[in-house]
Amino acid sequence: MRDVIVFPINGQRPHSNEIAGSDLDGDQYWVYWGDRFTIEQHVEPLSYTGAKKIEVSSITPE
């Protein structure tokens, strides 16, 4: 394969969501393949606690 980005499935949050809150429904990303881009400073990510899932036992027309 060439020019492919693979996101892992392990972890508390999908990487696509960590990147920009994305759900991969047509969102666009910018990818740089060159070697002139360097990161000079490492910053720890902010803390994130996901929303609690609301469970609905059943949905009826009543």
N, CA, C and O atoms as a DFTB+ gen file, in Angstrom:
248 C
 N C O
     1  1       0.845      -1.181       0.000
     2  2       0.000       0.000       0.000
     3  2       0.887       1.239       0.000
     4  3       1.995       1.227       0.537
     5  1       0.387       2.295      -0.604
     6  2       1.096       3.578      -0.637
     7  2       0.141       4.685      -0.259
     8  3      -1.055       4.623      -0.545
     9  1       0.689       5.712       0.395
    10  2      -0.080       6.908       0.741
    11  2      -1.359       6.560       1.500
    12  3      -2.443       7.030       1.152
    13  1      -1.227       5.744       2.526
    14  2      -2.354       5.303       3.341
    15  2      -2.074       5.650       4.793
    16  3      -0.951       5.483       5.269
    17  1      -3.078       6.128       5.493
    18  2      -2.968       6.388       6.922
    19  2      -3.861       5.385       7.629
    20  3      -5.036       5.242       7.292
    21  1      -3.301       4.691       8.609
    22  2      -4.044       3.675       9.349
    23  2      -4.165       4.136      10.790
    24  3      -3.158       4.429      11.435
    25  1      -5.389       4.203      11.302
    26  2      -5.626       4.557      12.698
    27  2      -5.789       3.271      13.500
    28  3      -6.510       2.373      13.065
    29  1      -5.134       3.152      14.675
    30  2      -5.318       1.956      15.498
    31  2      -6.706       1.924      16.120
    32  3      -7.373       2.954      16.218
    33  1      -7.137       0.745      16.538
    34  2      -8.462       0.611      17.148
    35  2      -8.381       0.474      18.663
    36  3      -9.418       0.475      19.325
    37  1      -7.195       0.357      19.230
    38  2      -7.034       0.219      20.676
    39  2      -6.958       1.582      21.346
    40  3      -6.523       2.557      20.733
    41  1      -7.383       1.650      22.606
    42  2      -7.303       2.895      23.355
    43  2      -8.668       3.372      23.800
    44  3      -9.697       2.861      23.358
    45  1      -8.663       4.374      24.692
    46  2      -9.923       4.894      25.222
    47  2     -10.678       5.728      24.203
    48  3     -11.909       5.741      24.205
    49  1      -9.956       6.427      23.327
    50  2     -10.584       7.271      22.303
    51  2      -9.957       6.961      20.959
    52  3      -8.750       6.734      20.887
    53  1     -10.738       6.945      19.897
    54  2     -10.157       6.779      18.564
    55  2      -9.225       7.946      18.242
    56  3      -9.504       9.083      18.623
    57  1      -8.116       7.675      17.540
    58  2      -7.183       8.748      17.193
    59  2      -7.850       9.834      16.358
    60  3      -7.516      11.012      16.486
    61  1      -8.787       9.444      15.506
    62  2      -9.468      10.465      14.699
    63  2     -10.203      11.450      15.601
    64  3     -10.261      12.639      15.287
    65  1     -10.762      10.986      16.709
    66  2     -11.448      11.862      17.654
    67  2     -10.442      12.684      18.445
    68  3     -10.703      13.849      18.747
    69  1      -9.298      12.103      18.785
    70  2      -8.257      12.834      19.501
    71  2      -7.695      13.968      18.643
    72  3      -7.354      15.031      19.162
    73  1      -7.599      13.744      17.349
    74  2      -7.009      14.741      16.454
    75  2      -7.858      16.000      16.407
    76  3      -7.328      17.100      16.565
    77  1      -9.144      15.868      16.197
    78  2      -9.972      17.067      16.053
    79  2     -11.428      16.812      16.387
    80  3     -12.305      17.497      15.860
    81  1     -11.706      15.852      17.240
    82  2     -13.096      15.550      17.558
    83  2     -13.844      14.978      16.373
    84  3     -15.063      15.114      16.275
    85  1     -13.119      14.342      15.478
    86  2     -13.697      13.864      14.226
    87  2     -14.372      12.510      14.388
    88  3     -14.004      11.723      15.259
    89  1     -15.360      12.247      13.545
    90  2     -15.999      10.938      13.513
    91  2     -15.855      10.278      12.136
    92  3     -16.545       9.302      11.843
    93  1     -14.974      10.802      11.304
    94  2     -14.649      10.242       9.986
    95  2     -15.847      10.160       9.048
    96  3     -15.964       9.209       8.275
    97  1     -16.733      11.143       9.109
    98  2     -17.903      11.149       8.231
    99  2     -17.719      12.123       7.073
   100  3     -18.662      12.801       6.664
   101  1     -16.514      12.184       6.556
   102  2     -16.224      13.095       5.458
   103  2     -15.297      14.220       5.869
   104  3     -15.011      15.112       5.070
   105  1     -14.822      14.190       7.110
   106  2     -13.886      15.206       7.575
   107  2     -12.593      15.116       6.773
   108  3     -12.215      14.044       6.301
   109  1     -11.929      16.245       6.627
   110  2     -10.701      16.282       5.854
   111  2      -9.509      16.500       6.776
   112  3      -9.595      17.233       7.762
   113  1      -8.402      15.855       6.443
   114  2      -7.154      15.992       7.184
   115  2      -6.082      16.478       6.231
   116  3      -6.178      16.284       5.019
   117  1      -5.067      17.108       6.783
   118  2      -3.912      17.528       6.007
   119  2      -2.751      16.641       6.417
   120  3      -2.456      16.520       7.606
   121  1      -2.089      16.020       5.452
   122  2      -0.967      15.128       5.734
   123  2       0.253      15.654       5.003
   124  3       0.189      15.969       3.815
   125  1       1.362      15.747       5.717
   126  2       2.615      16.243       5.143
   127  2       3.615      15.102       5.081
   128  3       3.945      14.512       6.109
   129  1       4.099      14.785       3.895
   130  2       5.030      13.672       3.716
   131  2       6.483      14.136       3.671
   132  3       7.381      13.294       3.633
   133  1       6.744      15.418       3.674
   134  2       8.106      15.926       3.554
   135  2       8.936      15.715       4.804
   136  3       8.422      15.274       5.832
   137  1      10.221      16.030       4.717
   138  2      11.111      15.861       5.861
   139  2      11.580      17.193       6.446
   140  3      12.465      17.206       7.302
   141  1      11.011      18.299       6.008
   142  2      11.435      19.606       6.492
   143  2      10.580      20.115       7.653
   144  3      10.882      21.166       8.216
   145  1       9.552      19.414       8.011
   146  2       8.660      19.802       9.100
   147  2       9.154      19.132      10.376
   148  3       9.224      17.905      10.439
   149  1       9.496      19.916      11.388
   150  2       9.981      19.338      12.639
   151  2       9.212      19.923      13.810
   152  3       8.810      21.087      13.790
   153  1       9.016      19.109      14.821
   154  2       8.354      19.548      16.049
   155  2       9.446      19.844      17.062
   156  3      10.235      18.963      17.404
   157  1       9.494      21.066      17.539
   158  2      10.554      21.481      18.445
   159  2      10.144      21.424      19.908
   160  3      11.000      21.497      20.790
   161  1       8.865      21.297      20.176
   162  2       8.401      21.316      21.556
   163  2       7.300      20.274      21.722
   164  3       6.382      20.191      20.905
   165  1       7.398      19.479      22.787
   166  2       6.380      18.467      23.075
   167  2       5.460      19.005      24.165
   168  3       5.929      19.441      25.217
   169  1       4.158      18.975      23.919
   170  2       3.171      19.445      24.890
   171  2       2.254      18.275      25.223
   172  3       1.725      17.621      24.324
   173  1       2.067      18.012      26.512
   174  2       1.190      16.924      26.938
   175  2      -0.255      17.235      26.542
   176  3      -0.665      18.394      26.602
   177  1      -1.032      16.231      26.139
   178  2      -2.430      16.469      25.764
   179  2      -3.272      16.848      26.974
   180  3      -2.937      16.500      28.106
   181  1      -4.359      17.558      26.733
   182  2      -5.278      17.927      27.800
   183  2      -6.034      16.697      28.283
   184  3      -6.180      15.719      27.550
   185  1      -6.505      16.752      29.499
   186  2      -7.285      15.660      30.062
   187  2      -8.662      15.627      29.391
   188  3      -9.234      16.673      29.085
   189  1      -9.177      14.441      29.171
   190  2     -10.475      14.303      28.518
   191  2     -11.270      13.207      29.203
   192  3     -10.785      12.087      29.362
   193  1     -12.470      13.523      29.602
   194  2     -13.390      12.533      30.135
   195  2     -14.619      12.528      29.240
   196  3     -15.296      13.545      29.092
   197  1     -14.897      11.391      28.652
   198  2     -16.024      11.293      27.733
   199  2     -17.359      11.393      28.454
   200  3     -17.452      11.154      29.658
   201  1     -18.378      11.747      27.707
   202  2     -19.727      11.834      28.270
   203  2     -20.241      10.436      28.592
   204  3     -19.883       9.464      27.926
   205  1     -21.076      10.344      29.611
   206  2     -21.654       9.056      29.975
   207  2     -22.706       8.654      28.946
   208  3     -23.482       9.482      28.467
   209  1     -22.712       7.376      28.623
   210  2     -23.667       6.848      27.659
   211  2     -25.035       6.717      28.327
   212  3     -25.144       6.187      29.433
   213  1     -26.068       7.198      27.654
   214  2     -27.433       7.094      28.170
   215  2     -28.049       5.815      27.611
   216  3     -28.146       5.641      26.397
   217  1     -28.453       4.945      28.491
   218  2     -29.057       3.673      28.085
   219  2     -30.578       3.826      28.042
   220  3     -31.181       4.303      29.004
   221  1     -31.192       3.427      26.943
   222  2     -32.647       3.443      26.797
   223  2     -33.086       1.991      26.660
   224  3     -32.643       1.287      25.753
   225  1     -33.960       1.542      27.565
   226  2     -34.340       0.126      27.562
   227  2     -35.103      -0.257      26.295
   228  3     -34.801      -1.281      25.682
   229  1     -36.075       0.538      25.900
   230  2     -36.799       0.257      24.662
   231  2     -37.531       1.517      24.217
   232  3     -37.878       2.372      25.031
   233  1     -37.756       1.612      22.937
   234  2     -38.474       2.757      22.375
   235  2     -39.803       2.239      21.840
   236  3     -39.845       1.297      21.049
   237  1     -40.884       2.869      22.283
   238  2     -42.220       2.456      21.843
   239  2     -42.979       3.679      21.339
   240  3     -42.613       4.804      21.677
   241  1     -44.029       3.485      20.538
   242  2     -44.802       4.626      20.049
   243  2     -45.696       5.247      21.122
   244  3     -46.357       6.251      20.855
   245  1     -45.732       4.687      22.303
   246  2     -46.609       5.191      23.370
   247  2     -45.960       6.291      24.167
   248  3     -46.567       6.819      25.099
